[in-house]
mmCIF file of N, CA and C and ligand atoms in Angstrom:
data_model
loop_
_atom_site.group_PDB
_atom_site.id
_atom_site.type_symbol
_atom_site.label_atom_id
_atom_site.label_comp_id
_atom_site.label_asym_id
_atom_site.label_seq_id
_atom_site.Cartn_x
_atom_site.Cartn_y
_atom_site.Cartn_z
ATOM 1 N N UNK A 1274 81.647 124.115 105.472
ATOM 2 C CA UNK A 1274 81.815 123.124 104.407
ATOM 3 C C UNK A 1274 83.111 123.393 103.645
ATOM 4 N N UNK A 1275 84.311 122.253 103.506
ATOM 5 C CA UNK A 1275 84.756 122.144 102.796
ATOM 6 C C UNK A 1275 84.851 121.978 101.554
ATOM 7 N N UNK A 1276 85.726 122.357 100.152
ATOM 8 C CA UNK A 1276 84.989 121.655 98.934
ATOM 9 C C UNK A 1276 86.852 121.826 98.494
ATOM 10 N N UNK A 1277 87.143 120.531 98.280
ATOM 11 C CA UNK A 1277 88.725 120.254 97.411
ATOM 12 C C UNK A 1277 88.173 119.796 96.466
ATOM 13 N N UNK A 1278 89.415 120.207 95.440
ATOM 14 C CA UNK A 1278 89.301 119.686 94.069
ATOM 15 C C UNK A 1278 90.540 119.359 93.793
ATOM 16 N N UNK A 1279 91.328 117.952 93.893
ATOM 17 C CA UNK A 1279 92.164 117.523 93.306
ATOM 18 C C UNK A 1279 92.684 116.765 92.576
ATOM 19 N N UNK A 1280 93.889 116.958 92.332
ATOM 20 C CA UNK A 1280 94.065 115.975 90.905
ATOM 21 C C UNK A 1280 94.960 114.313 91.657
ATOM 22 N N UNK A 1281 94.935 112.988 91.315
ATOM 23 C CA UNK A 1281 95.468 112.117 91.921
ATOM 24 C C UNK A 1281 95.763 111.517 90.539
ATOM 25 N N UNK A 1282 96.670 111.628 90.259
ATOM 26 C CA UNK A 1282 97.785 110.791 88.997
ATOM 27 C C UNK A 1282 97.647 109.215 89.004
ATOM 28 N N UNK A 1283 97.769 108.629 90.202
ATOM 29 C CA UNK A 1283 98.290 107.296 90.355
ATOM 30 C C UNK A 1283 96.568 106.700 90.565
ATOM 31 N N UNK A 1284 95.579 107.056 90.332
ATOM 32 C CA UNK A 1284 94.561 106.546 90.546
ATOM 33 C C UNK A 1284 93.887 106.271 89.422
ATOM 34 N N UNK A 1285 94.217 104.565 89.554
ATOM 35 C CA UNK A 1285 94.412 104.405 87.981
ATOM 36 C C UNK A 1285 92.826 103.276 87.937
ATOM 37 N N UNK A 1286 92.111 102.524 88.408
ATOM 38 C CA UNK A 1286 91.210 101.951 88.671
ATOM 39 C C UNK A 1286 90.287 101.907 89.489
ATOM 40 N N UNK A 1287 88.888 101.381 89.823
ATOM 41 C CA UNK A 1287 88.273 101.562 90.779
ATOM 42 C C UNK A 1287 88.635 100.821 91.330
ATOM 43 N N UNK A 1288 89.330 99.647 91.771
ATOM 44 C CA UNK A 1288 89.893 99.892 93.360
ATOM 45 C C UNK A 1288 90.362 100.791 94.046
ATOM 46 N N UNK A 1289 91.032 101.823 93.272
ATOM 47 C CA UNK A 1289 91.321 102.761 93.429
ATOM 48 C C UNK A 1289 90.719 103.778 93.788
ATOM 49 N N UNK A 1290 89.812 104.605 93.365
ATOM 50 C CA UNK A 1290 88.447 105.050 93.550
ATOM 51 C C UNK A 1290 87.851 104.315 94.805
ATOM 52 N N UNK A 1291 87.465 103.368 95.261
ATOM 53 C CA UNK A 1291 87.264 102.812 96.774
ATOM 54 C C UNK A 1291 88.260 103.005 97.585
ATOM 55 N N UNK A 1292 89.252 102.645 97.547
ATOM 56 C CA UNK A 1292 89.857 103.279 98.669
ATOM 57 C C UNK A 1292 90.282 104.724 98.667
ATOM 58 N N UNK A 1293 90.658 105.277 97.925
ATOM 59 C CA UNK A 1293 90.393 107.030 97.819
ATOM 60 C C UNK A 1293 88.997 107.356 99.032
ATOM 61 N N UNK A 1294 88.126 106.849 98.136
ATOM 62 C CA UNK A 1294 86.615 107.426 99.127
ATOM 63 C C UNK A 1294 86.752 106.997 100.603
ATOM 64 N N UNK A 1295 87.143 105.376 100.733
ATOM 65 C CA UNK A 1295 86.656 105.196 101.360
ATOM 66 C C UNK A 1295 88.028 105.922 103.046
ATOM 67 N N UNK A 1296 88.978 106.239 102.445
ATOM 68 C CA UNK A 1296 89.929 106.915 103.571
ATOM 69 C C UNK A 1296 89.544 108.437 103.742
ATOM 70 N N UNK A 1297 88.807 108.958 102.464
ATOM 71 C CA UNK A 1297 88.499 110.185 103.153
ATOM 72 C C UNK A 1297 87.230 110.070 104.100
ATOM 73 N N UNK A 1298 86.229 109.244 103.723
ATOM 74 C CA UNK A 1298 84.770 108.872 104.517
ATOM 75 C C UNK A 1298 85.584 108.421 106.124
ATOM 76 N N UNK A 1299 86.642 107.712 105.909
ATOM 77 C CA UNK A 1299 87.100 107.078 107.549
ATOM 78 C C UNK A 1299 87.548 109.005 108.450
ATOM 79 N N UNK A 1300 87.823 109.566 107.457
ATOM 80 C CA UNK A 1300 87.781 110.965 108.425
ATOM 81 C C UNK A 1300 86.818 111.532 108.363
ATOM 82 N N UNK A 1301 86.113 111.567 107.465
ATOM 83 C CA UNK A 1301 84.170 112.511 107.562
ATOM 84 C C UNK A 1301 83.227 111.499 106.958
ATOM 85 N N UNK A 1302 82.660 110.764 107.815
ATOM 86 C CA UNK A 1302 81.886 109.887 107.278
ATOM 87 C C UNK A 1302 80.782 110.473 106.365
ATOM 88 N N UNK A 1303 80.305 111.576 106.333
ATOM 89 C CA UNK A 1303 79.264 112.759 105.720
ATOM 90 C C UNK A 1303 79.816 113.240 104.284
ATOM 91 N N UNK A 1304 81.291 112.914 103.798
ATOM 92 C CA UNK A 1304 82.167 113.735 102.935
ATOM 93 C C UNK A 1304 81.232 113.058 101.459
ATOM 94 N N UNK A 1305 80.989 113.865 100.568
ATOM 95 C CA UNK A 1305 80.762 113.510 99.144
ATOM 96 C C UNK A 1305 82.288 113.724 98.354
ATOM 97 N N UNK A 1306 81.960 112.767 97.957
ATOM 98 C CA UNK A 1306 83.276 112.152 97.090
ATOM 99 C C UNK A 1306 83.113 111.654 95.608
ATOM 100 N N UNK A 1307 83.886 112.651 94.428
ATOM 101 C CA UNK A 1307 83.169 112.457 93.035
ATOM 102 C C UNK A 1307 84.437 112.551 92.425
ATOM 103 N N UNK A 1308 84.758 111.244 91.425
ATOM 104 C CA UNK A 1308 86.187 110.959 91.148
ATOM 105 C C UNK A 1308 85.888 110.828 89.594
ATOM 106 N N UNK A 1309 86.837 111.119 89.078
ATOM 107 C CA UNK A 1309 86.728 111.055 87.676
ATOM 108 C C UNK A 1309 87.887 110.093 86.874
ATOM 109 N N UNK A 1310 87.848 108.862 86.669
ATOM 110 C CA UNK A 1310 88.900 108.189 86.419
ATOM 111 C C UNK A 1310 89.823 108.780 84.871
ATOM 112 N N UNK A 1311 89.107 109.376 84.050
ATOM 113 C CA UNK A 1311 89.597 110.213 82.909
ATOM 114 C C UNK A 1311 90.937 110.892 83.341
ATOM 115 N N UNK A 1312 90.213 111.740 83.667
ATOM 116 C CA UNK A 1312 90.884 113.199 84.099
ATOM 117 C C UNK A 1312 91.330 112.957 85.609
ATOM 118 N N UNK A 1313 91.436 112.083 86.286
ATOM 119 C CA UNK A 1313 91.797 111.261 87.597
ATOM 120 C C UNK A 1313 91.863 112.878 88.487
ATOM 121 N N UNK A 1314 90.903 113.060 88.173
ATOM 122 C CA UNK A 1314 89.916 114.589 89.282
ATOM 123 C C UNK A 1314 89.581 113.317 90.274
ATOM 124 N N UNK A 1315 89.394 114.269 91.685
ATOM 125 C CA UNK A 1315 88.793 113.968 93.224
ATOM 126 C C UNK A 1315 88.150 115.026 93.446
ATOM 127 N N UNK A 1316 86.887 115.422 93.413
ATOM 128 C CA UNK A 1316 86.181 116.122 94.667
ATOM 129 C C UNK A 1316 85.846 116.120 95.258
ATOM 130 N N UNK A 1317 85.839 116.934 96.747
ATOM 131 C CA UNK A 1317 84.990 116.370 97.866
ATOM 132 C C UNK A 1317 84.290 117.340 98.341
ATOM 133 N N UNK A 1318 83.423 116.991 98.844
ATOM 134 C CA UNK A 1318 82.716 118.112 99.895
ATOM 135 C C UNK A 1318 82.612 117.681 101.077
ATOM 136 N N UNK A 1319 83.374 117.923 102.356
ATOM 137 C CA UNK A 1319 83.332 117.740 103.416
ATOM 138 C C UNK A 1319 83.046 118.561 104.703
ATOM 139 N N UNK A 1320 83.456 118.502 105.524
ATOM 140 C CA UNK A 1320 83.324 119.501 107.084
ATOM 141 C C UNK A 1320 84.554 119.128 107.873
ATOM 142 N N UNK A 1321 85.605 119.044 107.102
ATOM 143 C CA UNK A 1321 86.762 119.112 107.620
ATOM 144 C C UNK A 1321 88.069 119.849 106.578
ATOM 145 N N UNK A 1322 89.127 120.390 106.671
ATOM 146 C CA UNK A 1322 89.694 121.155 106.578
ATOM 147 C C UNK A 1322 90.459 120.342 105.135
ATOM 148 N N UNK A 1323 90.832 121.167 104.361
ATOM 149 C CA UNK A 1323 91.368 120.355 103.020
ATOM 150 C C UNK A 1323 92.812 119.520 103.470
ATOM 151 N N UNK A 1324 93.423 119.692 104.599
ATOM 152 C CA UNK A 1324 94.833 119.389 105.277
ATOM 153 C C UNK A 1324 94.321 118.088 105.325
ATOM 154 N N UNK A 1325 93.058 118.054 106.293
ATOM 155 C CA UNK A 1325 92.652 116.758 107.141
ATOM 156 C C UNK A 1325 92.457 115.933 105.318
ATOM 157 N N UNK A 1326 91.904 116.130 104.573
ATOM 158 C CA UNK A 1326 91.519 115.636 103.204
ATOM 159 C C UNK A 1326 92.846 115.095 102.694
ATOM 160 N N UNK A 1327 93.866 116.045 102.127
ATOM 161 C CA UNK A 1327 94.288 115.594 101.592
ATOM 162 C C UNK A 1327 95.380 114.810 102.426
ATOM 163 N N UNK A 1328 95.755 114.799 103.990
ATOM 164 C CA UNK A 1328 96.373 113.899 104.340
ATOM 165 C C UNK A 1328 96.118 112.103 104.278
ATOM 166 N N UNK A 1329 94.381 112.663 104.152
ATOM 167 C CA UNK A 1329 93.966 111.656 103.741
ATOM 168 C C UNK A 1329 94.288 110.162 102.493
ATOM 169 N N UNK A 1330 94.208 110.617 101.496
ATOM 170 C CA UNK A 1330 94.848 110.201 100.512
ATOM 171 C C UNK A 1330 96.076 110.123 100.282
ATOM 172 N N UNK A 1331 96.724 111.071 100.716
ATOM 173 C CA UNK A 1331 98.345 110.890 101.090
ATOM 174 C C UNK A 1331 98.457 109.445 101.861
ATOM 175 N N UNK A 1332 97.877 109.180 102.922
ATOM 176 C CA UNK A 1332 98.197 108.178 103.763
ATOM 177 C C UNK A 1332 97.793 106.805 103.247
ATOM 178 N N UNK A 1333 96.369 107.054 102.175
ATOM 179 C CA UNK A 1333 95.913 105.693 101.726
ATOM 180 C C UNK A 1333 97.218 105.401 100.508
ATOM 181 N N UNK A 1334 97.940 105.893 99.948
ATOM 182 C CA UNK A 1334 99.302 105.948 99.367
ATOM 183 C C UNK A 1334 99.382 106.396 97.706
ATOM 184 N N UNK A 1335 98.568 107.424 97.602
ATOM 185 C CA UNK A 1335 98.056 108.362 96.706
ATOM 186 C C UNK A 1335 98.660 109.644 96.581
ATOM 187 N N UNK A 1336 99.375 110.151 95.439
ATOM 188 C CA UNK A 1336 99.750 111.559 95.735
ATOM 189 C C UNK A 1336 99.143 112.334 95.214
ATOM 190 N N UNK A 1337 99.031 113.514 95.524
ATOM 191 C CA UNK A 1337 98.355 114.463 95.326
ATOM 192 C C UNK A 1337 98.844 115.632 94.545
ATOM 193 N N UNK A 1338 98.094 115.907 93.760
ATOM 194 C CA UNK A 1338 98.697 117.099 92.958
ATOM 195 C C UNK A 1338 97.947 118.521 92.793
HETATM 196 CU CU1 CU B 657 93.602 100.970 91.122
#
């Protein structure tokens, strides 16, 4: 089990928040995903490697901090 905790700046609404989840779920459909629009926190708990994660969000066009 994986578990990231990151921060995403530019995630400014829940559309935002859906596609966040829903590009990390397109790589671990199993991944728990808990976003905090405040404090624009991401956590996940997955079964894939934090690389595979955060390329994730990188690619949905999110940066990562
Ligand atoms: Cu948004």
């Amino acid at each position: 089990m994986t578990t990231l905790s990151v921060t995403v700046p530019d995630m400014a609404c829940g559309a935002c928040v859906s596609t966040i989840t829903q590009a990390v779920q397109a790589v671990d459909p199993s991944a728990e995903v808990k976003t905090n629009l405040g404090s624009k926190a991401v956590d996940i708990t997955a079964s894939v490697t934090t690389e595979t994660l955060t390329e994730a969000i990188q690619k949905a066009g999110y940066t990562v901090a």
